[in-house]
C-alpha positions as YAML, in Angstrom:
chain: A
units: angstrom
residues:
- id: 1
  name: MET
  ca: [282.62, 276.67, 121.41]
- id: 2
  name: TYR
  ca: [285.53, 277.57, 118.90]
- id: 3
  name: SER
  ca: [285.46, 274.89, 116.10]
- id: 4
  name: ILE
  ca: [287.54, 276.99, 113.50]
- id: 5
  name: SER
  ca: [290.45, 279.05, 113.25]
- id: 6
  name: ALA
  ca: [290.57, 282.29, 110.51]
- id: 7
  name: LEU
  ca: [294.41, 282.31, 111.33]
- id: 8
  name: GLU
  ca: [295.58, 278.59, 110.07]
- id: 9
  name: HIS
  ca: [298.02, 280.18, 107.69]
- id: 10
  name: CYS
  ca: [299.63, 283.15, 110.26]
- id: 11
  name: ARG
  ca: [303.31, 282.34, 112.60]
- id: 12
  name: ILE
  ca: [302.71, 283.82, 115.48]
- id: 13
  name: GLY
  ca: [305.84, 284.19, 117.83]
- id: 14
  name: VAL
  ca: [305.51, 283.76, 121.56]
- id: 15
  name: ALA
  ca: [308.46, 285.49, 123.21]
- id: 16
  name: THR
  ca: [308.58, 285.55, 127.20]
- id: 17
  name: THR
  ca: [310.57, 284.28, 129.46]
- id: 18
  name: TYR
  ca: [307.96, 284.38, 132.05]
- id: 19
  name: GLY
  ca: [306.08, 280.94, 132.90]
- id: 20
  name: LYS
  ca: [302.68, 282.52, 133.47]
- id: 21
  name: PRO
  ca: [302.35, 284.60, 130.72]
- id: 22
  name: TYR
  ca: [303.86, 282.25, 128.37]
- id: 23
  name: PHE
  ca: [301.52, 279.55, 129.61]
- id: 24
  name: GLN
  ca: [298.26, 281.60, 129.24]
- id: 25
  name: PHE
  ca: [299.27, 282.83, 125.56]
- id: 26
  name: VAL
  ca: [299.60, 279.16, 124.61]
- id: 27
  name: LYS
  ca: [296.52, 278.05, 126.12]
- id: 28
  name: THR
  ca: [294.51, 280.87, 124.18]
- id: 29
  name: LEU
  ca: [296.65, 279.97, 121.00]
- id: 30
  name: LYS
  ca: [295.36, 276.39, 121.40]
- id: 31
  name: ILE
  ca: [291.87, 277.13, 121.81]
- id: 32
  name: LEU
  ca: [292.26, 279.04, 118.50]
- id: 33
  name: ASN
  ca: [293.77, 276.20, 116.97]
- id: 34
  name: VAL
  ca: [297.15, 278.41, 115.78]
- id: 35
  name: LYS
  ca: [300.55, 277.14, 115.48]
- id: 36
  name: TYR
  ca: [302.63, 279.20, 117.33]
- id: 37
  name: ASP
  ca: [306.65, 279.75, 117.64]
- id: 38
  name: SER
  ca: [308.62, 279.85, 120.99]
- id: 39
  name: LEU
  ca: [311.17, 282.30, 121.18]
- id: 40
  name: LEU
  ca: [313.34, 284.44, 123.67]
- id: 41
  name: PRO
  ca: [312.74, 287.93, 123.58]
- id: 42
  name: GLY
  ca: [316.30, 288.69, 122.03]
- id: 43
  name: GLU
  ca: [314.84, 286.84, 118.78]
- id: 44
  name: ILE
  ca: [311.96, 288.96, 118.37]
- id: 45
  name: GLU
  ca: [313.73, 291.78, 116.03]
- id: 46
  name: SER
  ca: [314.56, 288.83, 113.67]
- id: 47
  name: TYR
  ca: [311.81, 286.97, 113.90]
- id: 48
  name: SER
  ca: [309.99, 286.39, 110.24]
- id: 49
  name: GLY
  ca: [306.39, 285.40, 111.00]
- id: 50
  name: ASN
  ca: [303.51, 287.60, 111.44]
- id: 51
  name: LEU
  ca: [303.08, 288.83, 114.78]
- id: 52
  name: ILE
  ca: [304.21, 288.53, 118.31]
- id: 53
  name: LEU
  ca: [302.69, 287.83, 121.86]
- id: 54
  name: THR
  ca: [305.27, 289.22, 124.62]
- id: 55
  name: THR
  ca: [305.21, 291.06, 127.68]
- id: 56
  name: ALA
  ca: [305.35, 294.94, 127.92]
- id: 57
  name: GLU
  ca: [308.54, 294.57, 130.03]
- id: 58
  name: GLU
  ca: [310.28, 292.38, 127.48]
- id: 59
  name: SER
  ca: [308.96, 294.17, 124.25]
- id: 60
  name: PRO
  ca: [311.84, 295.74, 122.16]
- id: 61
  name: LYS
  ca: [311.31, 299.46, 121.00]
- id: 62
  name: PHE
  ca: [311.03, 298.28, 117.42]
- id: 63
  name: ALA
  ca: [309.96, 295.13, 115.68]
- id: 64
  name: ASN
  ca: [309.19, 294.23, 112.04]
- id: 65
  name: GLN
  ca: [305.87, 292.69, 113.25]
- id: 66
  name: PRO
  ca: [303.15, 294.01, 115.21]
- id: 67
  name: ILE
  ca: [303.30, 292.85, 118.72]
- id: 68
  name: LEU
  ca: [300.42, 292.45, 121.55]
- id: 69
  name: TYR
  ca: [300.88, 292.16, 125.04]
- id: 70
  name: GLU
  ca: [299.85, 290.33, 127.60]
- id: 71
  name: GLU
  ca: [296.77, 292.48, 128.69]
- id: 72
  name: ILE
  ca: [295.35, 290.88, 125.80]
- id: 73
  name: LEU
  ca: [294.46, 287.93, 127.85]
- id: 74
  name: LYS
  ca: [291.97, 289.30, 129.67]
- id: 75
  name: GLU
  ca: [289.66, 289.69, 126.93]
- id: 76
  name: ASP
  ca: [287.42, 286.61, 125.18]
- id: 77
  name: PRO
  ca: [289.46, 284.17, 122.53]
- id: 78
  name: THR
  ca: [287.14, 285.21, 119.99]
- id: 79
  name: VAL
  ca: [288.14, 288.69, 120.44]
- id: 80
  name: ILE
  ca: [291.76, 287.61, 120.59]
- id: 81
  name: GLN
  ca: [291.49, 286.28, 117.56]
- id: 82
  name: GLY
  ca: [289.45, 289.32, 115.99]
- id: 83
  name: ILE
  ca: [291.82, 291.72, 117.15]
- id: 84
  name: ILE
  ca: [294.53, 289.98, 115.80]
- id: 85
  name: ILE
  ca: [292.76, 289.61, 112.20]
- id: 86
  name: GLU
  ca: [292.59, 293.32, 112.54]
- id: 87
  name: MET
  ca: [296.10, 294.17, 112.87]
- id: 88
  name: LEU
  ca: [297.20, 291.72, 110.46]
- id: 89
  name: ASP
  ca: [294.15, 293.25, 107.69]
- id: 90
  name: SER
  ca: [295.85, 294.15, 104.08]
- id: 91
  name: GLY
  ca: [293.31, 297.04, 104.39]
- id: 92
  name: LEU
  ca: [291.16, 295.45, 101.34]
- id: 93
  name: ASN
  ca: [288.49, 294.11, 103.46]
- id: 94
  name: ASP
  ca: [285.72, 296.36, 105.37]
- id: 95
  name: ASN
  ca: [285.85, 296.95, 108.96]
- id: 96
  name: GLU
  ca: [282.64, 295.34, 109.58]
- id: 97
  name: LEU
  ca: [281.54, 292.71, 112.58]
- id: 98
  name: LEU
  ca: [278.53, 290.55, 111.12]
- id: 99
  name: ILE
  ca: [276.85, 288.09, 113.81]
- id: 100
  name: GLY
  ca: [274.66, 285.65, 112.16]
- id: 101
  name: ILE
  ca: [272.08, 284.07, 115.24]
- id: 102
  name: ASP
  ca: [269.99, 280.88, 114.58]
- id: 103
  name: PRO
  ca: [267.75, 280.85, 117.16]
- id: 104
  name: GLY
  ca: [266.02, 277.71, 118.92]
- id: 105
  name: GLN
  ca: [266.44, 275.23, 121.65]
- id: 106
  name: ARG
  ca: [269.71, 275.14, 121.03]
- id: 107
  name: ILE
  ca: [271.10, 278.50, 119.39]
- id: 108
  name: GLY
  ca: [273.86, 278.37, 116.39]
- id: 109
  name: LEU
  ca: [276.52, 281.31, 116.08]
- id: 110
  name: SER
  ca: [278.36, 282.31, 113.06]
- id: 111
  name: VAL
  ca: [281.06, 285.35, 113.53]
- id: 112
  name: LEU
  ca: [282.50, 287.49, 111.05]
- id: 113
  name: TYR
  ca: [285.33, 290.06, 111.22]
- id: 114
  name: PHE
  ca: [286.83, 291.66, 108.06]
- id: 115
  name: GLY
  ca: [285.35, 289.23, 105.92]
- id: 116
  name: LYS
  ca: [287.00, 286.21, 107.98]
- id: 117
  name: GLU
  ca: [284.90, 284.11, 110.45]
- id: 118
  name: ILE
  ca: [286.48, 283.55, 113.74]
- id: 119
  name: GLU
  ca: [283.89, 281.75, 115.66]
- id: 120
  name: ARG
  ca: [281.23, 278.86, 114.78]
- id: 121
  name: GLY
  ca: [279.33, 277.85, 118.03]
- id: 122
  name: LEU
  ca: [276.43, 276.66, 119.34]
- id: 123
  name: TYR
  ca: [274.51, 277.58, 122.85]
- id: 124
  name: ASN
  ca: [272.15, 276.36, 125.05]
- id: 125
  name: SER
  ca: [270.25, 279.37, 126.40]
- id: 126
  name: PRO
  ca: [269.53, 283.12, 125.39]
- id: 127
  name: GLU
  ca: [271.26, 284.22, 128.20]
- id: 128
  name: ASP
  ca: [274.80, 282.75, 127.56]
- id: 129
  name: LEU
  ca: [274.59, 283.40, 123.70]
- id: 130
  name: ALA
  ca: [273.91, 287.19, 124.69]
- id: 131
  name: ASN
  ca: [276.28, 287.55, 127.17]
- id: 132
  name: HIS
  ca: [279.23, 286.11, 124.83]
- id: 133
  name: VAL
  ca: [277.93, 288.43, 121.89]
- id: 134
  name: ALA
  ca: [277.95, 291.36, 124.39]
- id: 135
  name: LYS
  ca: [281.36, 290.74, 124.88]
- id: 136
  name: ILE
  ca: [282.32, 290.49, 120.91]
- id: 137
  name: LEU
  ca: [280.15, 293.38, 120.53]
- id: 138
  name: GLY
  ca: [281.99, 295.38, 123.24]
- id: 139
  name: GLY
  ca: [285.69, 293.85, 122.32]
- id: 140
  name: LEU
  ca: [286.13, 294.31, 118.58]
- id: 141
  name: ARG
  ca: [286.28, 297.89, 117.15]
- id: 142
  name: ALA
  ca: [284.25, 297.74, 113.97]
- id: 143
  name: GLU
  ca: [282.92, 300.62, 112.27]
- id: 144
  name: ARG
  ca: [279.66, 298.58, 111.72]
- id: 145
  name: LYS
  ca: [278.48, 296.31, 113.72]
- id: 146
  name: ILE
  ca: [275.50, 294.11, 112.41]
- id: 147
  name: ILE
  ca: [273.71, 291.04, 114.14]
- id: 148
  name: LYS
  ca: [271.36, 289.07, 111.67]
- id: 149
  name: ILE
  ca: [268.70, 286.45, 113.53]
- id: 150
  name: GLY
  ca: [266.41, 284.14, 111.83]
- id: 151
  name: ASN
  ca: [263.06, 284.50, 112.66]
- id: 152
  name: GLY
  ca: [262.22, 280.73, 112.77]
- id: 153
  name: ASN
  ca: [261.19, 281.10, 116.62]
- id: 154
  name: MET
  ca: [260.52, 284.62, 117.35]
- id: 155
  name: GLN
  ca: [260.27, 284.05, 121.12]
- id: 156
  name: VAL
  ca: [263.94, 283.26, 121.38]
- id: 157
  name: THR
  ca: [264.86, 285.92, 119.14]
- id: 158
  name: LYS
  ca: [262.94, 288.77, 121.22]
- id: 159
  name: GLN
  ca: [264.68, 286.98, 124.17]
- id: 160
  name: ILE
  ca: [268.39, 287.69, 122.50]
- id: 161
  name: THR
  ca: [267.67, 290.98, 121.14]
- id: 162
  name: THR
  ca: [266.09, 292.35, 124.72]
- id: 163
  name: LEU
  ca: [269.29, 290.64, 126.44]
- id: 164
  name: LEU
  ca: [271.56, 292.23, 124.10]
- id: 165
  name: ASN
  ca: [270.11, 295.52, 124.47]
- id: 166
  name: LEU
  ca: [270.81, 295.33, 128.39]
- id: 167
  name: ARG
  ca: [274.22, 293.84, 128.27]
- id: 168
  name: PHE
  ca: [275.88, 295.96, 125.31]
- id: 169
  name: CYS
  ca: [275.79, 299.55, 126.18]
- id: 170
  name: SER
  ca: [276.01, 301.00, 122.38]
- id: 171
  name: HIS
  ca: [274.29, 300.47, 119.55]
- id: 172
  name: PHE
  ca: [274.25, 298.12, 116.64]
- id: 173
  name: GLU
  ca: [272.06, 297.20, 113.68]
- id: 174
  name: LEU
  ca: [269.84, 294.43, 113.95]
- id: 175
  name: GLU
  ca: [268.35, 292.31, 110.96]
- id: 176
  name: LEU
  ca: [265.69, 289.68, 110.71]
- id: 177
  name: VAL
  ca: [266.57, 287.02, 108.09]
- id: 178
  name: ASP
  ca: [263.82, 284.62, 107.05]
- id: 179
  name: GLU
  ca: [265.27, 281.07, 108.01]
- id: 180
  name: ARG
  ca: [263.10, 279.40, 105.52]
- id: 181
  name: LYS
  ca: [265.83, 280.29, 102.79]
- id: 182
  name: THR
  ca: [268.69, 278.42, 104.11]
- id: 183
  name: THR
  ca: [266.71, 275.22, 104.91]
- id: 184
  name: LYS
  ca: [268.08, 273.85, 101.53]
- id: 185
  name: LYS
  ca: [271.65, 274.51, 101.96]
- id: 186
  name: ILE
  ca: [271.72, 272.73, 105.33]
- id: 187
  name: LYS
  ca: [269.83, 269.79, 104.14]
- id: 188
  name: ASN
  ca: [272.76, 267.36, 104.32]
- id: 189
  name: TYR
  ca: [274.13, 268.24, 107.61]
- id: 190
  name: ASN
  ca: [272.07, 265.52, 109.78]
- id: 191
  name: LYS
  ca: [273.84, 266.17, 112.88]
- id: 192
  name: ARG
  ca: [271.87, 269.07, 115.02]
- id: 193
  name: GLY
  ca: [274.53, 270.90, 116.11]
- id: 194
  name: GLU
  ca: [276.46, 270.97, 112.99]
- id: 195
  name: ARG
  ca: [273.04, 271.93, 111.37]
- id: 196
  name: ASP
  ca: [272.41, 274.88, 113.69]
- id: 197
  name: MET
  ca: [276.03, 276.43, 113.08]
- id: 198
  name: MET
  ca: [275.51, 276.23, 109.42]
- id: 199
  name: SER
  ca: [272.08, 278.04, 109.70]
- id: 200
  name: ALA
  ca: [273.62, 280.84, 111.59]
- id: 201
  name: LYS
  ca: [276.58, 281.25, 108.89]
- id: 202
  name: PHE
  ca: [274.10, 281.43, 105.90]
- id: 203
  name: ILE
  ca: [271.82, 283.70, 107.75]
- id: 204
  name: THR
  ca: [274.90, 286.12, 107.52]
- id: 205
  name: GLN
  ca: [274.52, 285.84, 104.13]
- id: 206
  name: ARG
  ca: [270.97, 286.80, 103.58]
- id: 207
  name: GLU
  ca: [269.51, 289.99, 103.57]
- id: 208
  name: GLY
  ca: [266.36, 290.88, 105.44]
- id: 209
  name: TYR
  ca: [264.47, 294.08, 107.74]
- id: 210
  name: ARG
  ca: [267.10, 295.84, 109.28]
- id: 211
  name: ARG
  ca: [266.62, 298.72, 112.22]
- id: 212
  name: PHE
  ca: [269.23, 300.42, 114.38]
- id: 213
  name: VAL
  ca: [269.19, 299.07, 118.15]
- id: 214
  name: LEU
  ca: [269.88, 302.04, 120.65]
- id: 215
  name: PRO
  ca: [270.93, 301.62, 124.19]
- id: 216
  name: LEU
  ca: [268.40, 301.62, 126.42]
- id: 217
  name: SER
  ca: [270.14, 304.47, 128.34]
- id: 218
  name: ARG
  ca: [269.53, 306.46, 125.20]
- id: 219
  name: THR
  ca: [266.21, 305.67, 124.66]
- id: 220
  name: GLY
  ca: [265.16, 305.79, 128.41]
...
């Protein structure tokens, strides 16, 4: 679920004459709720927007804006949004990936990259959540990767952490957060899905017990 966009103030140009890449670029930007301009490759050098999506074959040697090619389309939409944010970052924000998880029957997720929320979602099983989070961990080149999980349902929390250790073959920081401190802030969110997602966001703002999780290939 991609309910928000951190790129709402950006202008992105889609510059290709090839039908398939154009359709895929546009589809991804619509998932991310990002506005775009349709360009011809010859208009790239004069484009005044923030970023350009095009094919390697149609890309000019020089451009005023960052360029991403069609190979980016193999990534998860959340990862794509994170890569764009990284390319456009002014250097004032920490290169940090922060993921908040509210465990329960329905699992809330909030993902922040370079200080911007790039996903707020809801997942039905620890397996689906772990598979998705592993893609994000593997797809974004953050200097620090921190996962904060609420302690309200330790059975689900343990499932998620075990699955992440199996799915993601590198280290990350894991922090258990007291969910009770988020209750007052979310009492006005009556819909259960909204409450779970907002709880995940507030979990990212709380401090808890932190430890490093090493991949099983290094720990045996």
